[in-house]
Coordinates of C-alpha atoms and ligand atoms in Angstrom, one line a residue:
X1 CA 90.2 98.1 110.5
X2 CA 92.2 99.8 113.3
X3 CA 95.9 99.2 113.3
X4 CA 97.6 99.1 116.8
X5 CA 101.2 99.6 117.5
X6 CA 104.0 98.7 119.9
X7 CA 105.2 101.2 122.5
X8 CA 108.9 101.3 122.2
X9 CA 111.5 104.0 122.7
X10 CA 108.8 106.4 124.1
X11 CA 106.6 106.3 121.0
X12 CA 103.8 104.1 119.4
X13 CA 105.6 102.4 116.5
X14 CA 105.0 99.8 113.8
X15 CA 106.9 96.5 114.2
X16 CA 110.2 96.1 112.4
X17 CA 108.7 93.0 110.6
X18 CA 105.9 95.0 109.0
X19 CA 103.6 92.0 110.0
X20 CA 100.4 92.1 111.9
X21 CA 97.9 89.7 113.3
X22 CA 94.1 90.1 113.6
X23 CA 92.3 90.1 116.9
X24 CA 88.7 89.0 116.8
X25 CA 85.9 88.7 119.4
X26 CA 85.7 85.0 120.5
X27 CA 81.9 85.4 120.9
X28 CA 81.5 86.6 117.3
X29 CA 84.2 85.8 114.8
X30 CA 82.9 88.4 112.4
X31 CA 83.8 91.2 114.9
X32 CA 87.4 92.3 114.3
X33 CA 88.9 94.4 117.1
X34 CA 91.9 95.4 115.1
X35 CA 95.3 94.3 113.8
X36 CA 98.3 94.2 116.2
X37 CA 102.0 94.0 115.5
X38 CA 103.5 90.6 115.0
X39 CA 106.9 91.8 116.2
X40 CA 110.3 90.4 115.7
X41 CA 113.6 90.0 117.7
X42 CA 114.7 93.5 116.5
X43 CA 111.7 95.0 118.3
X44 CA 112.6 93.3 121.5
X45 CA 116.2 94.5 121.1
X46 CA 115.0 98.1 120.6
X47 CA 112.7 97.9 123.6
X48 CA 115.5 96.7 125.9
X49 CA 117.8 99.6 124.8
X50 CA 115.1 102.1 125.6
X51 CA 114.1 100.3 128.8
X52 CA 117.7 100.6 130.1
X53 CA 117.5 104.4 129.6
X54 CA 114.1 104.4 131.4
X55 CA 115.6 102.4 134.2
X56 CA 118.5 104.8 134.7
X57 CA 116.1 107.6 135.2
X58 CA 113.3 105.8 137.1
X59 CA 115.6 104.2 139.7
X60 CA 116.6 107.7 140.9
X61 CA 112.9 108.8 141.4
X62 CA 112.1 108.5 145.1
X63 CA 109.8 105.5 145.8
X64 CA 107.0 107.7 147.2
X65 CA 107.0 109.7 143.9
X66 CA 106.8 106.4 142.0
X67 CA 103.9 105.5 144.3
X68 CA 102.1 108.8 143.3
X69 CA 102.2 107.7 139.7
X70 CA 100.6 104.4 140.6
X71 CA 97.9 106.1 142.6
X72 CA 97.0 108.2 139.5
X73 CA 97.0 105.0 137.5
X74 CA 94.4 103.6 139.9
X75 CA 92.3 106.7 139.6
X76 CA 92.4 106.6 135.8
X77 CA 91.5 102.9 135.8
X78 CA 88.6 103.5 138.1
X79 CA 87.4 106.3 135.8
X80 CA 87.6 104.0 132.8
X81 CA 86.4 100.8 134.5
X82 CA 83.2 100.3 132.5
X83 CA 84.9 101.0 129.2
X84 CA 87.8 98.7 129.9
X85 CA 85.4 95.9 131.1
X86 CA 83.5 96.2 127.8
X87 CA 86.6 96.0 125.6
X88 CA 88.0 93.2 127.6
X89 CA 84.8 91.1 127.3
X90 CA 84.8 91.8 123.6
X91 CA 88.4 90.7 123.4
X92 CA 88.3 87.5 125.5
X93 CA 84.7 86.7 126.2
X94 CA 84.0 86.5 129.9
X95 CA 80.9 88.3 131.1
X96 CA 81.0 91.9 132.2
X97 CA 80.6 91.2 135.9
X98 CA 83.9 89.3 135.6
X99 CA 85.8 91.8 133.5
X100 CA 84.7 94.5 135.9
X101 CA 86.3 92.4 138.6
X102 CA 89.4 92.0 136.5
X103 CA 89.7 95.8 136.2
X104 CA 89.0 96.2 140.0
X105 CA 91.9 93.9 140.7
X106 CA 94.1 96.2 138.8
X107 CA 92.8 99.3 140.6
X108 CA 93.3 97.6 144.0
X109 CA 96.8 96.6 142.9
X110 CA 97.6 100.2 141.9
X111 CA 96.4 101.6 145.2
X112 CA 98.3 99.0 147.2
X113 CA 101.5 99.8 145.2
X114 CA 101.0 103.5 145.8
X115 CA 101.1 102.9 149.6
X116 CA 104.0 100.6 149.3
X117 CA 106.0 103.6 147.9
X118 CA 106.0 104.9 151.5
X119 CA 107.0 101.6 153.0
X120 CA 109.4 99.4 150.9
X121 CA 110.9 98.4 154.3
X122 CA 114.3 97.2 155.0
X123 CA 115.3 96.1 158.5
X124 CA 117.6 97.5 161.1
X125 CA 119.0 94.8 163.4
X126 CA 121.6 94.9 166.1
X127 CA 125.2 94.2 165.1
X128 CA 127.2 91.6 167.0
X129 CA 129.9 94.2 167.4
X130 CA 129.9 97.4 169.4
X131 CA 129.3 100.8 167.7
X132 CA 128.4 99.1 164.4
X133 CA 125.2 99.7 162.5
X134 CA 123.5 96.9 160.5
X135 CA 120.6 97.2 158.1
X136 CA 119.0 96.0 154.9
X137 CA 117.6 98.1 152.1
X138 CA 115.8 97.5 148.8
X139 CA 117.3 98.3 145.5
X140 CA 115.7 98.1 142.0
X141 CA 117.1 95.4 139.7
X142 CA 116.8 96.6 136.1
X143 CA 114.7 95.7 133.1
X144 CA 111.9 93.3 133.9
X145 CA 110.4 91.2 131.1
X146 CA 106.7 90.4 131.8
X147 CA 104.9 87.6 129.9
X148 CA 101.2 87.3 130.6
X149 CA 98.3 84.9 129.7
X150 CA 94.9 85.7 128.1
X151 CA 92.5 84.9 131.0
X152 CA 93.0 88.0 133.2
X153 CA 94.1 90.5 130.6
X154 CA 94.2 93.5 133.0
X155 CA 94.7 92.0 136.5
X156 CA 97.8 89.8 135.7
X157 CA 99.8 92.5 133.9
X158 CA 99.1 94.9 136.8
X159 CA 100.1 92.2 139.3
X160 CA 103.5 92.2 137.7
X161 CA 104.0 95.7 136.3
X162 CA 102.9 97.8 139.3
X163 CA 105.2 96.2 141.9
X164 CA 108.0 96.1 139.4
X165 CA 107.6 99.8 138.7
X166 CA 107.1 100.7 142.3
X167 CA 110.4 99.1 143.1
X168 CA 112.1 101.3 140.6
X169 CA 112.5 98.9 137.7
X170 CA 111.6 99.5 134.0
X171 CA 109.2 97.1 132.3
X172 CA 108.8 95.4 129.0
X173 CA 105.3 93.8 128.7
X174 CA 104.6 91.0 126.2
X175 CA 100.8 90.2 126.5
X176 CA 99.1 87.1 125.3
X177 CA 98.2 87.2 121.5
X178 CA 94.5 86.9 122.4
X179 CA 94.4 90.1 124.5
X180 CA 96.6 92.8 123.0
X181 CA 93.9 95.5 123.2
X182 CA 93.6 95.4 127.0
X183 CA 97.4 95.6 127.3
X184 CA 97.4 98.6 125.0
X185 CA 94.9 100.4 127.2
X186 CA 97.0 99.6 130.3
X187 CA 100.0 101.2 128.8
X188 CA 98.0 104.3 127.7
X189 CA 96.9 104.7 131.3
X190 CA 100.4 104.3 132.7
X191 CA 101.6 107.1 130.3
X192 CA 98.6 109.3 131.1
X193 CA 99.4 109.0 134.8
X194 CA 102.8 110.4 134.2
X195 CA 105.1 107.4 134.0
X196 CA 108.2 108.5 132.1
X197 CA 107.8 107.0 128.6
X198 CA 110.9 104.8 128.4
X199 CA 110.1 103.1 131.7
X200 CA 107.4 101.1 130.0
X201 CA 107.6 99.2 126.7
X202 CA 104.9 97.2 125.0
X203 CA 105.9 94.6 122.5
X204 CA 103.1 92.6 120.8
X205 CA 103.5 89.3 119.0
X206 CA 103.8 85.6 119.2
X207 CA 105.2 83.9 122.3
X208 CA 107.7 81.7 120.4
X209 CA 109.2 84.9 118.9
X210 CA 108.7 87.9 121.2
X211 CA 108.4 86.0 124.5
X212 CA 111.3 83.8 123.7
X213 CA 113.5 86.8 122.6
X214 CA 112.7 88.6 125.9
X215 CA 113.5 85.5 128.0
X216 CA 116.8 85.0 126.1
X217 CA 117.9 88.6 126.1
X218 CA 121.0 89.0 128.3
X219 CA 120.1 92.6 129.4
X220 CA 116.8 91.5 130.9
X221 CA 117.7 90.2 134.3
X222 CA 114.2 89.6 135.6
X223 CA 111.5 87.5 134.0
X224 CA 108.0 87.1 135.4
X225 CA 105.9 84.6 133.5
X226 CA 102.3 83.5 134.0
X227 CA 101.0 80.8 131.6
X228 CA 100.9 77.1 131.1
X229 CA 103.3 74.7 132.8
X230 CA 104.5 73.5 129.4
X231 CA 105.6 77.0 128.3
X232 CA 106.9 77.8 131.8
X233 CA 109.3 74.8 131.5
X234 CA 111.0 76.4 128.5
X235 CA 111.1 79.7 130.2
X236 CA 112.6 78.2 133.3
X237 CA 115.3 76.3 131.5
X238 CA 116.5 79.4 129.7
X239 CA 116.4 81.5 132.8
X240 CA 118.2 78.9 134.8
X241 CA 121.0 78.7 132.3
X242 CA 121.3 82.5 132.2
X243 CA 121.0 83.0 136.0
X244 CA 118.0 85.2 135.7
X245 CA 115.6 86.0 138.5
X246 CA 112.4 84.2 137.5
X247 CA 108.8 84.1 138.8
X248 CA 106.7 81.3 137.3
X249 CA 102.9 81.1 137.9
X250 CA 101.5 78.2 135.9
X251 CA 98.8 75.6 135.6
X252 CA 96.3 74.2 138.1
X253 CA 94.0 71.3 138.7
X254 CA 92.0 72.7 141.6
X255 CA 89.6 70.7 143.6
X256 CA 86.5 71.6 145.7
X257 CA 85.9 69.1 148.4
X258 CA 82.3 68.8 149.8
X259 CA 81.9 66.7 152.9
X260 CA 78.8 65.1 154.3
X261 CA 78.3 67.9 156.9
X262 CA 78.5 70.8 154.4
X263 CA 75.9 73.4 153.6
X264 CA 75.0 72.0 150.2
X265 CA 73.3 75.1 148.8
X266 CA 76.4 77.1 149.5
X267 CA 78.6 74.4 148.0
X268 CA 76.6 74.2 144.8
X269 CA 76.8 78.0 144.3
X270 CA 80.5 77.7 144.9
X271 CA 81.2 75.0 142.4
X272 CA 79.1 76.6 139.7
X273 CA 81.1 79.8 140.0
X274 CA 84.4 78.0 140.4
X275 CA 83.9 75.6 137.5
X276 CA 82.1 77.6 134.9
X277 CA 83.0 81.2 135.6
X278 CA 85.4 82.5 132.9
X279 CA 84.3 79.4 131.0
X280 CA 86.6 77.3 133.2
X281 CA 89.6 79.3 131.9
X282 CA 91.0 80.4 135.3
X283 CA 94.2 79.1 136.8
X284 CA 92.2 78.7 139.9
X285 CA 89.2 77.1 138.2
X286 CA 87.4 74.2 140.0
X287 CA 88.1 71.4 137.6
X288 CA 87.6 68.6 140.2
X289 CA 84.8 68.1 142.6
X290 CA 85.5 65.7 145.4
X291 CA 82.2 64.5 147.0
X292 CA 81.8 62.4 150.1
X293 CA 79.6 59.4 149.6
X294 CA 76.7 60.5 151.9
X295 CA 75.9 63.5 149.8
X296 CA 77.2 62.4 146.4
X297 CA 74.0 61.5 144.6
X298 CA 71.9 64.3 145.8
X299 CA 74.6 66.9 145.1
X300 CA 75.2 65.7 141.6
X301 CA 71.5 65.6 140.8
X302 CA 71.1 69.2 141.9
X303 CA 74.3 70.4 140.4
X304 CA 73.6 69.0 136.9
X305 CA 70.2 70.8 136.9
X306 CA 71.8 74.1 137.7
X307 CA 74.7 73.6 135.2
X308 CA 72.2 72.9 132.4
X309 CA 70.3 76.0 133.2
X310 CA 73.4 78.3 132.8
X311 CA 72.8 80.8 130.0
X312 CA 75.6 81.0 127.4
X313 CA 76.2 84.0 125.1
X314 CA 78.1 87.2 124.4
X315 CA 79.3 88.4 127.8
X316 CA 78.3 92.0 127.1
X317 CA 74.6 91.1 127.1
X318 CA 72.8 91.1 130.5
X319 CA 71.7 87.7 131.6
X320 CA 74.5 85.8 129.9
X321 CA 76.3 83.8 132.5
X322 CA 79.0 81.9 130.5
X323 CA 81.0 83.3 127.6
X324 CA 82.9 81.5 124.9
X325 CA 86.3 79.8 125.0
X326 CA 89.1 82.1 124.0
X327 CA 89.8 80.5 120.6
X328 CA 89.2 77.5 118.4
X329 CA 92.3 75.7 119.7
X330 CA 91.0 76.0 123.2
X331 CA 87.7 74.6 122.2
X332 CA 89.3 71.7 120.3
X333 CA 91.4 70.9 123.4
X334 CA 88.2 70.7 125.5
X335 CA 86.7 68.4 122.9
X336 CA 89.7 66.1 123.1
X337 CA 89.4 65.8 126.8
X338 CA 85.7 65.0 126.6
X339 CA 86.7 62.1 124.3
X340 CA 89.4 61.0 126.7
X341 CA 86.9 61.1 129.6
X342 CA 84.4 58.9 127.7
X343 CA 87.2 56.5 126.7
X344 CA 88.4 56.2 130.2
X345 CA 85.0 55.2 131.5
X346 CA 83.8 58.4 133.1
X347 CA 80.0 59.1 132.9
X348 CA 79.0 62.2 131.0
X349 CA 76.2 63.7 133.0
X350 CA 75.7 66.9 131.0
X351 CA 77.3 69.0 128.2
X352 CA 80.1 67.4 126.3
X353 CA 79.5 69.3 123.0
X354 CA 79.7 72.6 121.3
X355 CA 76.9 75.0 122.2
X356 CA 75.2 76.0 119.0
X357 CA 72.2 77.7 117.6
X358 CA 71.6 81.4 116.7
X359 CA 74.3 83.7 117.8
X360 CA 76.3 80.9 119.5
X361 CA 77.3 79.6 116.1
X362 CA 79.5 82.7 115.6
X363 CA 81.6 82.0 118.7
X364 CA 83.7 79.4 120.4
X365 CA 81.0 78.3 122.8
X366 CA 81.0 74.9 124.7
X367 CA 78.3 73.5 127.0
X368 CA 79.1 73.3 130.7
X369 CA 80.2 69.7 131.1
X370 CA 80.1 67.4 134.1
X371 CA 81.6 63.9 134.3
X372 CA 80.9 61.6 137.3
X373 CA 82.6 58.3 138.1
X374 CA 85.9 59.9 137.4
X375 CA 88.8 57.8 138.8
X376 CA 91.6 59.5 140.8
X377 CA 94.7 59.2 138.6
X378 CA 92.9 59.2 135.3
X379 CA 93.9 61.8 132.7
X380 CA 90.6 63.7 133.1
X381 CA 91.4 64.0 136.8
X382 CA 95.1 64.8 136.4
X383 CA 95.5 67.2 133.5
X384 CA 94.6 70.8 133.1
X385 CA 91.8 71.2 130.5
X386 CA 91.2 74.9 130.9
X387 CA 87.6 74.8 129.9
X388 CA 84.1 74.2 131.3
X389 CA 84.7 70.6 132.3
X390 CA 84.1 69.4 135.8
X391 CA 85.2 66.0 137.0
X392 CA 83.4 64.5 140.0
X393 CA 85.3 62.0 142.2
X394 CA 83.5 60.1 145.0
X395 CA 85.3 59.5 148.2
X396 CA 84.4 57.8 151.5
X397 CA 86.4 59.7 154.1
X398 CA 88.0 63.1 154.8
X399 CA 91.4 61.4 154.5
X400 CA 90.6 60.1 151.1
X401 CA 89.3 63.5 150.0
X402 CA 92.6 65.1 151.1
X403 CA 94.7 62.4 149.4
X404 CA 92.8 62.9 146.1
X405 CA 93.2 66.7 146.3
X406 CA 97.0 66.2 146.8
X407 CA 97.4 63.5 144.2
X408 CA 98.1 65.9 141.2
X409 CA 101.3 67.6 140.0
X410 CA 99.7 71.0 140.4
X411 CA 99.1 72.9 143.7
X412 CA 97.4 76.3 143.2
X413 CA 94.1 76.4 145.1
X414 CA 91.7 74.1 146.9
X415 CA 88.5 74.5 148.7
X416 CA 86.7 72.5 151.4
X417 CA 83.0 72.8 152.4
X418 CA 82.4 71.5 155.9
X419 CA 80.7 72.6 159.2
X420 CA 83.4 70.9 161.3
X421 CA 85.9 73.5 162.5
X422 CA 88.6 70.8 163.2
X423 CA 88.4 69.5 159.6
X424 CA 88.5 73.1 158.3
X425 CA 91.8 73.7 160.1
X426 CA 93.2 70.3 159.1
X427 CA 92.5 71.3 155.5
X428 CA 94.5 74.5 155.9
X429 CA 97.3 72.4 157.3
X430 CA 97.3 69.4 155.0
X431 CA 96.1 70.4 151.6
X432 CA 99.2 70.9 149.3
X433 CA 98.2 74.2 147.7
X434 CA 99.3 77.8 147.8
X435 CA 95.7 78.8 148.7
X436 CA 93.0 77.0 150.5
X437 CA 89.4 78.3 150.9
X438 CA 87.0 77.1 153.6
X439 CA 83.4 77.3 152.6
X440 CA 84.2 79.4 149.6
X441 CA 85.1 78.4 146.0
X442 CA 88.6 77.8 144.6
X443 CA 88.7 81.4 143.3
X444 CA 88.7 84.7 145.0
X445 CA 92.2 86.1 145.5
X446 CA 92.6 89.6 147.0
X447 CA 95.2 92.0 145.8
X448 CA 96.9 92.6 149.2
X449 CA 97.6 88.9 149.9
X450 CA 100.3 86.7 148.2
X451 CA 99.0 84.6 145.3
X452 CA 100.6 81.5 143.9
X453 CA 100.9 77.7 144.0
X454 CA 103.2 74.9 145.0
X455 CA 104.5 71.9 143.1
X456 CA 104.4 72.4 139.3
X457 CA 102.2 75.4 139.5
X458 CA 105.0 77.7 140.5
X459 CA 108.6 78.1 141.5
X460 CA 108.2 79.4 145.0
X461 CA 107.6 83.1 144.3
X462 CA 104.3 84.8 144.8
X463 CA 102.3 87.5 143.0
X464 CA 100.3 90.1 144.9
X465 CA 100.5 91.1 148.5
X466 CA 103.8 92.2 150.2
X467 CA 105.8 89.2 148.9
X468 CA 105.9 90.3 145.3
X469 CA 108.0 93.3 146.4
X470 CA 110.7 91.0 147.5
X471 CA 110.8 89.5 144.0
X472 CA 111.2 92.8 142.2
X473 CA 113.8 94.3 144.5
X474 CA 117.3 93.2 145.5
X475 CA 118.0 93.1 149.2
X476 CA 121.2 95.0 150.0
X477 CA 122.9 95.0 153.4
X478 CA 124.7 98.0 154.8
X479 CA 127.2 97.9 157.8
X480 CA 128.4 101.2 159.3
X481 CA 131.2 100.8 161.8
X482 CA 131.5 104.0 163.9
X483 CA 133.9 102.6 166.5
X484 CA 136.9 104.1 164.9
X485 CA 138.8 100.8 165.2
X486 CA 139.1 97.6 163.2
X487 CA 136.5 95.2 164.5
X488 CA 136.7 91.7 163.1
X489 CA 133.3 89.9 162.9
X490 CA 133.2 86.4 164.5
X491 CA 136.7 87.0 166.0
X492 CA 137.0 90.0 168.2
X493 CA 133.7 89.5 170.0
X494 CA 134.3 85.8 170.9
Ligands
LIG1 P1 100.5 80.1 127.4 O1 101.5 79.4 128.2 O2 100.1 79.6 126.1 O3 100.9 81.6 127.1 C1 101.3 82.5 128.2 C2 102.2 83.6 127.6 O4 103.5 82.9 127.2 C3 101.7 84.2 126.3 O5 102.0 85.6 126.4 C4 102.4 83.6 125.2 O6 102.6 84.4 124.1 C5 103.8 83.4 125.9 N1 104.7 82.3 125.3 C6 104.3 81.3 124.5 N2 105.4 80.6 124.1 C7 106.4 81.2 124.7 C8 107.9 80.9 124.6 N3 108.4 79.9 124.0 N4 108.7 81.8 125.3 C9 108.2 82.8 126.0 N5 106.8 83.1 126.1 C10 106.0 82.3 125.4 O7 99.3 80.3 128.4 P2 97.8 80.9 128.1 O8 97.1 79.9 127.3 O9 97.8 82.3 127.7 O10 97.2 80.8 129.6 C11 96.6 79.7 130.2 C12 97.6 79.1 131.2 O11 98.0 80.0 132.1 C13 96.9 78.0 132.0 O12 97.8 76.9 132.1 C14 96.7 78.7 133.3 O13 96.6 77.8 134.4 C15 97.9 79.5 133.4 N6 97.6 80.6 134.4 C16 98.2 80.6 135.6 C17 98.0 81.5 136.5 C18 98.7 81.5 137.9 O14 98.8 82.5 138.5 N7 99.2 80.3 138.3 C19 97.2 82.6 136.2 C20 96.6 82.6 135.0 C21 96.8 81.6 134.0

């Protein structure tokens, strides 16, 4: 069995604990990918000391030169795209088309970061005093602790690491326990592209040990966390107490609304992709389908037929459309919610059980599941399941559809299918989400636009796009008075 290491202090090293955990293919539990460090607090401490040295050097590297490194990272990722997609599917299960997309998101993020190296704008504005210059500029902050989830094993670490690095910070990456291999390859690529070794550290291990130690470390002033709202709450409490800069991207309960005037074929394709792609394990997954009464019965009938026809299996085999859940705990959680749905009076229209038979018996497969007659406010409708379970809610009007969409504690993405342009624009205005799609599913973020959610999905920051560069840099203001005299602001000019 291959043994993998942490990357700390500029070298691949064993954990101080001497402990390791096994990483297995969720589509085939007999397939062991390797063993990875189950690191301890001492490993995080060592990573921080090294990352501080890395920061001292990297912050002095001009931003365009930092961007050049990230351009080479993009080139290397593009050259290894197929290989990375394969190992990612083996590691977390989603089909190759989706893991290729995951790598592409990383490539796009790298090239975007490369160009930002030649922008990283501050502002120059007029001073209220004569012969005085006023401007803002961006400064790096320090060591950034990045804690990432399992569902986008390449894209999400790149969303965090590339802008953090471009801004001149050093980075400690703590990937999810289920996807340590993809993170290892990402670090290999950063090093191969010429990133000075101590600028990046990789510490594998359990969230409650390594993640917690990173969050609590006084010399890590920036934490960026993507994961569940429950874990994010602990992270937020600690960072609040320690006055850290914190970006939280957390859970979702995203809805697709289909109105009576929608293109139904388009909407069915959209909901199948949104609900069952990545086996429903996307933060932007469509877990609620809000149907207007006029099309409800026809739509459900057609949708159930299509969902039942989806082909499950190892995502590396052509023709397999839906992979396994990431681990047994995830599958048991889905089973619990199926029971909750039944107990609360929803109608199970398809799925609802483990998918078994042949090769499926070796993995964590679950049938695509659709409940109808789901009541707004019920647990099935309110809570994040993170699996292939779609809840259908029937509504009479556009107003009711919008109210149901907004009636959850999360606010990541939403989607509305309609041919009425006025309703489309009202949706953009009135739906309480960070992202609203019109005539497209709830998923489909692009690297050069800000990504994130409102309410308990996030804490106001965004990943991606230009906004994330604000998070990873400190705004500094410079005033230069070239009048040769004392000029008192707010006094001498009034
Ligand atoms: P998770 O919360 O279980 O784990 C996320 C990360 O946090 C992992 O690396 C884990 O090891 C670490 N962690 C666990 N306990 C910790 C602690 N006490 N202190 C510090 N770190 C700790 O989430 P997951 O199951 O990997 O991912 C699924 C969740 O992520 C879902 O809720 C999903 O909606 C969310 N997600 C959100 C977005 C977004 O952008 N909003 C994107 C992807 C996933």
